[in-house]
CSV table of C-alpha atoms and ligand atoms in Angstrom, one decimal:
chain,number,residue,atom,x,y,z
A,1,MET,CA,0.0,0.0,0.0
A,2,SER,CA,1.3,3.5,-0.8
A,3,LEU,CA,2.4,5.4,2.2
A,4,ILE,CA,0.7,8.5,0.7
A,5,PHE,CA,-2.6,6.7,0.9
A,6,ALA,CA,-2.1,4.8,4.1
A,7,ASN,CA,-3.7,7.3,6.3
A,8,MET,CA,-6.7,8.1,4.1
A,9,ARG,CA,-8.9,5.5,5.7
A,10,LYS,CA,-9.9,5.0,9.3
A,11,HIS,CA,-11.4,2.3,11.4
A,12,ILE,CA,-14.6,3.8,12.8
A,13,GLU,CA,-17.2,2.2,15.0
A,14,GLY,CA,-19.5,0.3,12.7
A,15,HIS,CA,-22.4,-0.5,15.0
A,16,LYS,CA,-23.2,-3.3,12.7
A,17,TYR,CA,-23.8,-5.7,15.6
A,18,LEU,CA,-27.2,-3.9,16.0
A,19,THR,CA,-28.6,-5.7,12.9
A,20,ASP,CA,-26.2,-8.1,11.4
A,21,HIS,CA,-27.3,-11.2,13.4
A,22,ILE,CA,-31.1,-10.5,13.2
A,23,ASP,CA,-33.2,-12.2,10.5
A,24,VAL,CA,-34.6,-9.9,7.8
A,25,LEU,CA,-38.3,-9.1,8.4
A,26,GLU,CA,-40.7,-8.7,5.5
A,27,LEU,CA,-42.8,-5.6,5.4
A,28,ARG,CA,-45.2,-6.0,2.4
A,29,ALA,CA,-48.7,-5.2,3.4
A,30,VAL,CA,-48.6,-1.5,2.8
A,31,LYS,CA,-51.9,0.1,1.5
A,32,THR,CA,-50.2,2.5,-0.9
A,33,VAL,CA,-46.8,2.7,-2.7
A,34,TYR,CA,-45.3,5.9,-4.2
A,35,ILE,CA,-43.0,5.1,-7.1
A,36,PRO,CA,-40.5,7.9,-7.3
A,37,LEU,CA,-39.9,9.5,-10.7
A,38,ALA,CA,-36.3,10.2,-9.9
A,39,ASN,CA,-32.9,8.6,-10.5
A,40,GLY,CA,-29.6,9.9,-9.2
A,41,ASN,CA,-29.9,13.7,-9.5
A,42,SER,CA,-32.5,13.6,-12.3
A,43,THR,CA,-36.2,14.1,-12.1
A,44,ASN,CA,-36.7,14.2,-15.9
A,45,PHE,CA,-39.1,11.4,-16.4
A,46,ASP,CA,-42.0,10.4,-18.7
A,47,VAL,CA,-45.0,9.0,-16.9
A,48,LEU,CA,-46.3,5.9,-18.7
A,49,VAL,CA,-49.6,5.3,-16.8
A,50,LYS,CA,-52.8,7.3,-16.2
A,51,GLU,CA,-55.0,7.8,-13.2
A,52,GLY,CA,-57.4,4.9,-12.7
A,53,GLU,CA,-55.2,2.4,-14.7
A,54,GLN,CA,-54.7,-1.1,-13.4
A,55,VAL,CA,-51.1,-2.1,-12.8
A,56,LYS,CA,-49.3,-5.3,-11.7
A,57,VAL,CA,-46.0,-6.0,-10.0
A,58,GLY,CA,-43.4,-5.2,-12.6
A,59,THR,CA,-45.6,-2.8,-14.8
A,60,ASN,CA,-43.3,-0.1,-16.2
A,61,VAL,CA,-44.9,3.2,-14.8
A,62,GLY,CA,-42.2,5.8,-15.8
A,63,VAL,CA,-38.9,6.2,-17.6
A,64,ARG,CA,-36.0,8.7,-17.2
A,65,ASN,CA,-35.9,10.8,-20.4
A,66,ASP,CA,-32.8,13.0,-20.3
A,67,GLY,CA,-30.4,10.9,-22.3
A,68,LEU,CA,-30.1,8.0,-19.8
A,69,VAL,CA,-32.8,5.3,-19.9
A,70,VAL,CA,-34.0,4.3,-16.4
A,71,PRO,CA,-37.4,2.7,-16.3
A,72,VAL,CA,-39.2,2.4,-12.9
A,73,PHE,CA,-41.8,-0.2,-12.1
A,74,SER,CA,-44.8,-0.8,-9.9
A,75,SER,CA,-44.0,-2.9,-6.8
A,76,VAL,CA,-47.6,-3.9,-6.3
A,77,SER,CA,-50.8,-4.8,-8.2
A,78,GLY,CA,-53.6,-2.3,-7.9
A,79,VAL,CA,-54.8,1.1,-9.3
A,80,VAL,CA,-52.9,4.2,-10.1
A,81,LYS,CA,-54.5,6.9,-7.9
A,82,GLU,CA,-52.6,10.0,-9.0
A,83,ILE,CA,-49.2,11.5,-9.8
A,84,THR,CA,-48.2,13.8,-7.0
A,85,LYS,CA,-45.2,15.5,-5.4
A,86,ILE,CA,-43.9,14.2,-2.1
A,87,SER,CA,-40.6,14.7,-0.3
A,88,HIS,CA,-37.5,13.0,-1.7
A,89,PRO,CA,-33.8,13.5,-1.1
A,90,LEU,CA,-33.9,15.8,-4.2
A,91,GLY,CA,-36.7,17.9,-2.9
A,92,MET,CA,-40.4,17.7,-3.7
A,93,VAL,CA,-40.6,15.2,-6.6
A,94,ASP,CA,-43.3,13.5,-8.6
A,95,HIS,CA,-44.3,10.0,-7.6
A,96,VAL,CA,-46.8,7.5,-9.1
A,97,VAL,CA,-49.2,6.7,-6.3
A,98,ILE,CA,-50.6,3.2,-6.5
A,99,GLU,CA,-53.2,1.7,-4.2
A,100,ASN,CA,-52.2,-1.8,-3.3
A,101,ASP,CA,-54.9,-4.5,-3.9
A,102,LEU,CA,-52.7,-6.9,-1.9
A,103,LYS,CA,-53.0,-9.5,-4.6
A,104,TYR,CA,-49.4,-9.0,-5.9
A,105,GLU,CA,-50.4,-10.2,-9.4
A,106,GLN,CA,-47.3,-10.1,-11.6
A,107,GLU,CA,-46.6,-9.0,-15.2
A,108,ASP,CA,-45.6,-11.9,-17.4
A,109,LEU,CA,-41.9,-11.1,-17.5
A,110,GLN,CA,-39.1,-12.9,-19.2
A,111,GLY,CA,-35.6,-13.5,-17.8
A,112,ILE,CA,-32.5,-14.1,-19.9
A,113,ASP,CA,-29.7,-16.7,-20.0
A,114,TYR,CA,-26.4,-14.9,-19.8
A,115,LYS,CA,-24.6,-17.9,-21.3
A,116,THR,CA,-26.6,-17.8,-24.6
A,117,ALA,CA,-27.4,-14.1,-24.8
A,118,SER,CA,-25.1,-11.8,-26.8
A,119,VAL,CA,-23.3,-8.9,-25.0
A,120,GLU,CA,-25.7,-6.4,-26.7
A,121,GLU,CA,-28.8,-8.4,-25.5
A,122,LEU,CA,-27.4,-8.5,-21.9
A,123,VAL,CA,-26.7,-4.7,-21.9
A,124,GLN,CA,-30.2,-4.0,-23.3
A,125,PHE,CA,-31.8,-6.3,-20.7
A,126,THR,CA,-29.9,-4.6,-17.9
A,127,MET,CA,-31.2,-1.2,-19.2
A,128,ASN,CA,-34.8,-2.4,-19.7
A,129,LYS,CA,-35.0,-3.9,-16.2
A,130,GLY,CA,-33.9,-0.6,-14.6
A,131,ILE,CA,-30.9,-2.1,-12.9
A,132,VAL,CA,-29.1,0.7,-11.1
A,133,GLY,CA,-26.2,1.0,-8.6
A,134,CYS,CA,-27.6,-0.2,-5.3
A,135,GLY,CA,-24.8,1.3,-3.1
A,136,GLY,CA,-26.9,4.4,-2.7
A,137,ALA,CA,-26.2,6.4,-5.9
A,138,GLY,CA,-28.5,4.7,-8.4
A,139,PHE,CA,-26.2,5.1,-11.4
A,140,PRO,CA,-27.7,3.1,-14.3
A,141,THR,CA,-25.7,-0.1,-14.6
A,142,TYR,CA,-26.0,-0.5,-18.4
A,143,VAL,CA,-24.0,2.7,-19.0
A,144,LYS,CA,-20.9,1.1,-17.4
A,145,TYR,CA,-21.1,-1.8,-19.8
A,146,ARG,CA,-22.3,-0.2,-23.0
A,147,GLY,CA,-19.4,-0.3,-25.4
A,148,ALA,CA,-17.0,-1.3,-22.6
A,149,LYS,CA,-13.6,-2.2,-24.0
A,150,ASP,CA,-10.2,-3.1,-22.6
A,151,ILE,CA,-11.7,-4.1,-19.3
A,152,ASP,CA,-9.6,-6.6,-17.3
A,153,LYS,CA,-11.6,-7.0,-14.1
A,154,VAL,CA,-15.1,-6.4,-12.8
A,155,ILE,CA,-14.9,-5.6,-9.1
A,156,ILE,CA,-17.9,-6.4,-7.0
A,157,ASN,CA,-18.0,-4.1,-4.0
A,158,ALA,CA,-19.5,-5.9,-1.0
A,159,VAL,CA,-17.5,-3.9,1.5
A,160,GLU,CA,-20.4,-1.8,2.9
A,161,CYS,CA,-18.1,0.4,5.0
A,162,GLU,CA,-20.7,3.0,6.1
A,163,PRO,CA,-21.6,2.6,9.9
A,164,TYR,CA,-24.9,0.9,10.8
A,165,ILE,CA,-25.7,-0.5,7.3
A,166,THR,CA,-25.9,-4.3,6.9
A,167,ALA,CA,-28.3,-4.5,4.0
A,168,ASP,CA,-25.7,-5.6,1.4
A,169,TYR,CA,-24.5,-8.2,3.9
A,170,LYS,CA,-28.0,-9.6,4.3
A,171,GLU,CA,-28.6,-9.5,0.5
A,172,VAL,CA,-25.4,-11.5,-0.2
A,173,GLN,CA,-26.2,-14.0,2.6
A,174,ALA,CA,-29.7,-14.6,1.1
A,175,ASN,CA,-28.8,-14.6,-2.6
A,176,LEU,CA,-25.5,-16.3,-3.3
A,177,ASN,CA,-26.8,-17.9,-6.5
A,178,TYR,CA,-28.1,-14.6,-7.9
A,179,LEU,CA,-24.8,-13.0,-7.0
A,180,MET,CA,-22.7,-15.6,-8.9
A,181,ASN,CA,-24.9,-15.4,-12.0
A,182,GLY,CA,-25.1,-11.6,-11.9
A,183,VAL,CA,-21.3,-11.2,-11.7
A,184,LEU,CA,-20.8,-13.7,-14.6
A,185,ALA,CA,-23.2,-11.7,-16.7
A,186,MET,CA,-21.3,-8.5,-15.8
A,187,LYS,CA,-18.0,-10.2,-16.7
A,188,LYS,CA,-19.5,-11.2,-20.1
A,189,MET,CA,-20.8,-7.7,-20.7
A,190,ALA,CA,-17.4,-6.2,-19.9
A,191,ASN,CA,-15.5,-8.9,-21.8
A,192,ALA,CA,-13.4,-9.0,-18.7
A,193,ASN,CA,-10.9,-11.7,-17.6
A,194,GLU,CA,-11.8,-11.8,-14.0
A,195,VAL,CA,-14.3,-10.9,-11.3
A,196,VAL,CA,-13.1,-9.8,-7.9
A,197,ILE,CA,-15.6,-9.7,-5.1
A,198,ALA,CA,-14.3,-7.4,-2.3
A,199,ILE,CA,-15.6,-8.0,1.2
A,200,LYS,CA,-14.4,-7.1,4.7
A,201,ARG,CA,-12.1,-9.6,6.3
A,202,ASN,CA,-14.2,-9.7,9.4
A,203,LYS,CA,-17.0,-11.5,7.5
A,204,LYS,CA,-15.4,-14.9,7.8
A,205,GLU,CA,-18.5,-17.1,7.8
A,206,LEU,CA,-20.0,-15.3,4.8
A,207,VAL,CA,-16.6,-15.5,2.9
A,208,LYS,CA,-16.6,-19.3,3.5
A,209,LYS,CA,-20.2,-19.6,2.0
A,210,MET,CA,-19.2,-17.4,-0.9
A,211,GLN,CA,-16.2,-19.5,-1.6
A,212,ALA,CA,-18.4,-22.6,-1.6
A,213,ALA,CA,-20.9,-20.9,-4.0
A,214,ILE,CA,-18.3,-19.9,-6.6
A,215,THR,CA,-19.3,-21.5,-9.9
A,216,ASP,CA,-16.5,-20.3,-12.2
A,217,PRO,CA,-12.7,-20.1,-11.6
A,218,SER,CA,-12.6,-16.5,-12.9
A,219,ILE,CA,-14.4,-15.3,-9.7
A,220,LYS,CA,-12.1,-14.4,-6.8
A,221,ILE,CA,-12.9,-13.2,-3.4
A,222,VAL,CA,-10.6,-10.6,-1.8
A,223,GLU,CA,-10.8,-9.6,1.9
A,224,VAL,CA,-10.2,-6.0,2.8
A,225,PRO,CA,-9.6,-4.2,6.1
A,226,ASP,CA,-12.5,-2.8,8.2
A,227,GLN,CA,-11.8,0.8,7.4
A,228,TYR,CA,-13.7,3.8,6.2
A,229,PRO,CA,-14.2,4.7,3.3
A,230,MET,CA,-12.9,1.4,1.9
A,231,GLY,CA,-16.1,1.0,0.0
A,232,TRP,CA,-15.6,4.1,-2.1
A,233,GLU,CA,-14.4,3.1,-5.5
A,234,ARG,CA,-11.2,5.0,-5.4
A,235,SER,CA,-10.2,3.8,-2.0
A,236,LEU,CA,-10.9,0.2,-3.0
A,237,ILE,CA,-8.9,0.4,-6.2
A,238,ARG,CA,-6.0,2.1,-4.4
A,239,TYR,CA,-6.0,-0.7,-1.8
A,240,LEU,CA,-6.4,-3.6,-4.3
A,241,TYR,CA,-4.2,-2.4,-7.2
A,242,LYS,CA,-2.4,0.8,-6.0
A,243,LYS,CA,-3.8,2.6,-9.0
A,244,GLU,CA,-5.4,6.0,-9.7
A,245,TYR,CA,-7.7,7.2,-12.4
A,246,ASP,CA,-9.0,10.6,-13.5
A,247,ASN,CA,-12.8,10.1,-13.9
A,248,LEU,CA,-13.8,6.5,-14.3
A,249,PRO,CA,-12.2,3.1,-13.3
A,250,SER,CA,-12.7,2.0,-16.9
A,251,GLU,CA,-9.7,4.2,-17.8
A,252,ILE,CA,-7.5,1.6,-16.0
A,253,GLY,CA,-9.4,-1.5,-17.2
A,254,LEU,CA,-11.8,-1.8,-14.2
A,255,ILE,CA,-15.6,-1.6,-13.7
A,256,VAL,CA,-16.9,-1.5,-10.2
A,257,ASN,CA,-20.4,-2.6,-9.2
A,258,ASN,CA,-22.1,-3.0,-5.8
A,259,SER,CA,-22.9,-6.6,-4.7
A,260,THR,CA,-26.6,-5.9,-4.4
A,261,THR,CA,-26.6,-4.5,-8.0
A,262,ALA,CA,-25.2,-7.9,-9.2
A,263,ILE,CA,-27.8,-9.7,-7.1
A,264,GLN,CA,-30.6,-7.6,-8.7
A,265,LEU,CA,-29.3,-8.4,-12.1
A,266,GLY,CA,-29.0,-12.1,-11.3
A,267,GLN,CA,-32.6,-12.1,-10.1
A,268,ALA,CA,-33.9,-10.3,-13.1
A,269,MET,CA,-32.1,-12.7,-15.4
A,270,ASP,CA,-33.8,-15.6,-13.5
A,271,ASN,CA,-37.4,-14.4,-13.4
A,272,GLY,CA,-37.6,-11.2,-15.4
A,273,MET,CA,-38.5,-9.1,-12.3
A,274,PRO,CA,-36.9,-5.6,-12.1
A,275,ILE,CA,-36.0,-4.0,-8.7
A,276,VAL,CA,-39.4,-3.9,-6.9
A,277,GLU,CA,-38.2,-5.0,-3.4
A,278,LYS,CA,-35.1,-4.1,-1.3
A,279,ILE,CA,-33.5,-5.0,2.0
A,280,VAL,CA,-33.1,-1.8,3.9
A,281,THR,CA,-31.3,-1.4,7.2
A,282,VAL,CA,-33.2,0.6,9.8
A,283,SER,CA,-30.8,1.5,12.6
A,284,GLY,CA,-29.1,4.2,14.6
A,285,ASP,CA,-28.8,5.2,18.3
A,286,ALA,CA,-32.3,6.6,18.3
A,287,ILE,CA,-34.1,3.6,16.8
A,288,ASN,CA,-36.0,1.4,19.1
A,289,ILE,CA,-35.9,-1.9,17.1
A,290,ALA,CA,-32.8,-1.9,14.8
A,291,GLN,CA,-33.4,-4.4,12.0
A,292,ASN,CA,-33.2,-5.1,8.3
A,293,LEU,CA,-36.6,-4.9,6.6
A,294,LYS,CA,-37.4,-6.3,3.2
A,295,VAL,CA,-39.7,-3.7,1.7
A,296,LEU,CA,-41.4,-2.8,-1.5
A,297,VAL,CA,-40.0,0.0,-3.6
A,298,GLY,CA,-42.2,3.0,-2.9
A,299,THR,CA,-42.9,2.2,0.7
A,300,GLN,CA,-42.9,5.4,2.8
A,301,VAL,CA,-40.2,5.5,5.4
A,302,LYS,CA,-42.7,6.3,8.1
A,303,GLU,CA,-44.0,2.7,7.7
A,304,LEU,CA,-40.4,1.4,8.3
A,305,LEU,CA,-40.1,3.5,11.4
A,306,GLU,CA,-43.5,2.3,12.7
A,307,ALA,CA,-42.3,-1.3,12.2
A,308,SER,CA,-39.2,-0.3,14.2
A,309,ASP,CA,-41.3,1.2,17.1
A,310,ASN,CA,-40.4,4.8,16.2
A,311,THR,CA,-43.5,6.8,15.5
A,312,SER,CA,-42.1,10.3,15.6
A,313,VAL,CA,-39.1,11.9,14.0
A,314,GLU,CA,-39.2,15.0,16.2
A,315,ASP,CA,-36.0,15.6,18.2
A,316,VAL,CA,-34.0,13.0,16.2
A,317,LEU,CA,-31.8,13.2,13.1
A,318,LEU,CA,-33.5,11.2,10.2
A,319,ILE,CA,-31.0,10.2,7.5
A,320,ASN,CA,-31.7,8.7,4.1
A,321,GLY,CA,-28.7,6.3,4.0
A,322,GLY,CA,-25.9,6.1,6.5
A,323,PRO,CA,-24.6,8.7,9.0
A,324,MET,CA,-21.4,9.5,7.0
A,325,MET,CA,-22.7,9.9,3.4
A,326,GLY,CA,-26.6,10.0,3.8
A,327,ASN,CA,-28.9,13.0,3.4
A,328,THR,CA,-30.7,14.4,6.4
A,329,MET,CA,-34.5,14.4,5.8
A,330,LYS,CA,-37.1,16.7,7.3
A,331,ASP,CA,-39.9,14.2,7.4
A,332,ALA,CA,-40.5,10.5,7.0
A,333,ASP,CA,-42.9,10.8,4.0
A,334,TYR,CA,-40.1,10.0,1.5
A,335,VAL,CA,-40.0,6.5,0.1
A,336,ILE,CA,-37.7,3.6,-0.5
A,337,SER,CA,-36.3,3.9,-4.0
A,338,PRO,CA,-34.7,1.0,-6.1
A,339,TYR,CA,-31.3,2.1,-4.7
A,340,SER,CA,-32.1,2.9,-1.0
A,341,ASN,CA,-30.1,0.8,1.4
A,342,ALA,CA,-30.7,2.4,4.9
A,343,VAL,CA,-32.7,4.6,7.1
A,344,THR,CA,-30.6,5.9,10.0
A,345,VAL,CA,-32.1,7.6,13.1
A,346,LEU,CA,-29.7,9.4,15.4
A,347,LYS,CA,-29.9,11.4,18.6
A,348,PRO,CA,-28.8,14.9,17.8
A,349,LYS,CA,-25.4,15.6,19.3
A,350,ASP,CA,-24.8,18.6,21.5
A,351,LEU,CA,-21.3,19.3,20.2
A,352,LYS,CA,-19.3,22.2,21.5
A,353,THR,CA,-17.2,23.5,18.6
A,354,ILE,CA,-13.8,25.2,19.3
A,355,ALA,CA,-11.4,27.0,17.0
A,356,CYS,CA,-9.4,25.0,14.4
A,357,LEU,CA,-6.2,23.7,16.0
A,358,ARG,CA,-4.5,23.4,12.7
A,359,CYS,CA,-3.7,19.8,13.5
A,360,GLY,CA,-4.0,18.7,9.9
A,361,ALA,CA,-6.0,15.6,10.7
A,362,CYS,CA,-8.7,16.4,8.2
A,363,SER,CA,-6.1,16.7,5.4
A,364,ASP,CA,-4.3,13.5,6.5
A,365,TYR,CA,-7.4,11.4,6.3
A,366,CYS,CA,-9.2,12.9,3.3
A,367,PRO,CA,-9.5,10.0,0.9
A,368,ALA,CA,-9.8,12.4,-2.0
A,369,GLY,CA,-6.4,13.9,-1.2
A,370,LEU,CA,-7.9,17.3,-0.4
A,371,GLN,CA,-7.0,19.9,2.2
A,372,PRO,CA,-10.4,20.5,3.9
A,373,VAL,CA,-9.0,23.0,6.4
A,374,ARG,CA,-7.6,25.2,3.6
A,375,ILE,CA,-10.8,24.8,1.6
A,376,MET,CA,-12.8,25.9,4.6
A,377,GLU,CA,-10.6,29.0,5.1
A,378,ALA,CA,-10.7,29.9,1.4
A,379,ARG,CA,-14.4,29.6,1.4
A,380,LYS,CA,-14.8,31.9,4.4
A,381,ALA,CA,-12.5,34.4,2.7
A,382,LEU,CA,-14.5,34.1,-0.6
A,383,ASP,CA,-11.3,33.3,-2.3
A,384,PHE,CA,-12.8,31.4,-5.3
A,385,ASP,CA,-9.5,31.1,-7.3
A,386,THR,CA,-8.0,29.2,-4.3
A,387,LEU,CA,-11.1,27.0,-4.0
A,388,VAL,CA,-10.7,26.0,-7.7
A,389,LYS,CA,-6.9,25.3,-7.1
A,390,LEU,CA,-7.8,23.2,-4.0
A,391,ARG,CA,-10.2,21.1,-6.1
A,392,ALA,CA,-13.1,21.4,-3.7
A,393,ASP,CA,-15.3,19.9,-6.3
A,394,LYS,CA,-13.6,16.6,-5.9
A,395,CYS,CA,-15.0,16.1,-2.3
A,396,ILE,CA,-16.9,12.8,-2.2
A,397,GLU,CA,-18.8,13.9,0.9
A,398,CYS,CA,-17.6,11.0,3.0
A,399,GLY,CA,-17.7,12.9,6.3
A,400,LEU,CA,-14.2,11.7,7.4
A,401,CYS,CA,-12.9,15.2,7.9
A,402,SER,CA,-15.7,16.1,10.3
A,403,TYR,CA,-15.4,12.7,12.0
A,404,VAL,CA,-11.6,13.1,12.8
A,405,CYS,CA,-11.7,16.9,13.7
A,406,PRO,CA,-10.7,17.3,17.3
A,407,SER,CA,-12.3,20.8,17.4
A,408,LYS,CA,-15.7,19.2,16.4
A,409,ILE,CA,-16.0,21.5,13.4
A,410,ASP,CA,-18.4,20.3,10.7
A,411,VAL,CA,-15.6,20.5,8.1
A,412,MET,CA,-17.5,18.5,5.5
A,413,GLN,CA,-20.4,21.0,5.4
A,414,GLU,CA,-17.9,23.8,4.7
A,415,VAL,CA,-16.3,21.8,2.0
A,416,ILE,CA,-19.7,20.9,0.5
A,417,ILE,CA,-20.6,24.6,0.1
A,418,ALA,CA,-17.1,25.1,-1.5
A,419,LYS,CA,-17.8,22.2,-3.8
A,420,ARG,CA,-21.0,23.7,-5.0
A,421,ILE,CA,-19.3,27.1,-5.7
A,422,VAL,CA,-16.5,25.4,-7.7
A,423,THR,CA,-18.9,23.2,-9.6
A,424,ASN,CA,-21.0,26.3,-10.6
A,425,LEU,CA,-17.8,28.2,-11.5
A,426,LYS,CA,-16.7,25.4,-13.8
A,427,LYS,CA,-20.1,25.4,-15.6
A,428,LYS,CA,-19.7,29.1,-16.6
B,501,SF4,S1,-15.9,15.0,3.2
B,501,SF4,FE1,-14.8,15.6,1.4
B,501,SF4,S2,-13.2,16.9,2.2
B,501,SF4,FE2,-14.0,15.7,3.9
B,501,SF4,S3,-12.7,13.9,4.1
B,501,SF4,FE3,-14.4,13.3,2.7
B,501,SF4,S4,-13.7,13.8,0.7
B,501,SF4,FE4,-12.3,14.9,2.0
B,502,SF4,S1,-9.1,18.5,11.7
B,502,SF4,FE1,-10.2,20.2,12.5
B,502,SF4,S2,-8.8,21.2,13.9
B,502,SF4,FE2,-7.6,19.8,12.7
B,502,SF4,S3,-6.9,21.1,10.9
B,502,SF4,FE3,-8.8,20.2,10.3
B,502,SF4,S4,-10.4,21.6,10.8
B,502,SF4,FE4,-8.6,22.2,12.0
């Protein structure tokens, strides 16, 4: 490992013990689902259904229309009630509201055999099934494989480094066959030589099961340390191969996908079903029953909280995702999307901030190689030229600078403001 990068990860308390040993509970009997017309940062969607229309599980109800194709699907059978705006991490966003008839009638959907399908057919299938990055970002998977060339390895990221979250762990435990088929389809789409599944070395039992489930000698399992943010693509690639890239791992012959994404692809290939259900970790120091719930896409988060014995979000911090990289939400009306992995509820901390000690810890640990303290100072001085030079737009919002700061300064928030400034300046 490069000495330069050695410090840029840290073991942080994972709190995974709250949920990793508890069976996943199914939460299906919701009266209404709200299918979000959003993907990544985009809300540019065509609606494909009308009020009063009957839909089934797997009916395509909308599709992203801004150059990327991301269809979204009903997770229940029932009637479309309306298209309405409700809260979402992107703001108030249109959702297709469907009243659940609790029959769960399914569309007649077809899978695909990756062994006999052509690469083009597999990429098209991945697009048509709305397979997206399930690590929290929702990036459309087919884009990584469309026209992929000179790819040596597909890396499957099962590291799940963010505190509290165990949803990927539970998905892998429950779906080893889908995982193995999904990764082999990805290998074929990339025309890669090898698949490397990266998982934390403290998951000994699961690693044994994964080894036993391997169906092809080109699949390898690599154990990585329990450090944050090991699951970030750049950190993982630095650790595994001591390599850097400018924009995309494909520049150095690598494609990275989350393990749950591979599982969702494996499942779609088997039965044709797009992502209509997800395992979501509901945890945090202010949750009464920490657990993993298997929920329908479009289930409101308040239903997950009620199932976890938390009926109010007053006086707590509600986070869509994990505590380091998630978004704080004002209410629990927002819903589980195809790429949600966690709902975290924390007690607000009464932190006394003191002046910067100029200790340099934030710079030492920043996995993006930034100098957060200098960015913070330049932002306060409105010195935009320096902000550009300091590459504030490269912040990945991992939260490590705030976490390690002995002065309890929320350094990341300062850097995020600077990041927006630099991003806007670069657009001009
Ligand atoms: S939040 Fe941004 S600035 Fe802070 S450590 Fe992470 S990448 Fe670096
Ligand atoms: S970690 Fe905190 S105290 Fe240390 S240099 Fe960065 S902002 Fe200042």
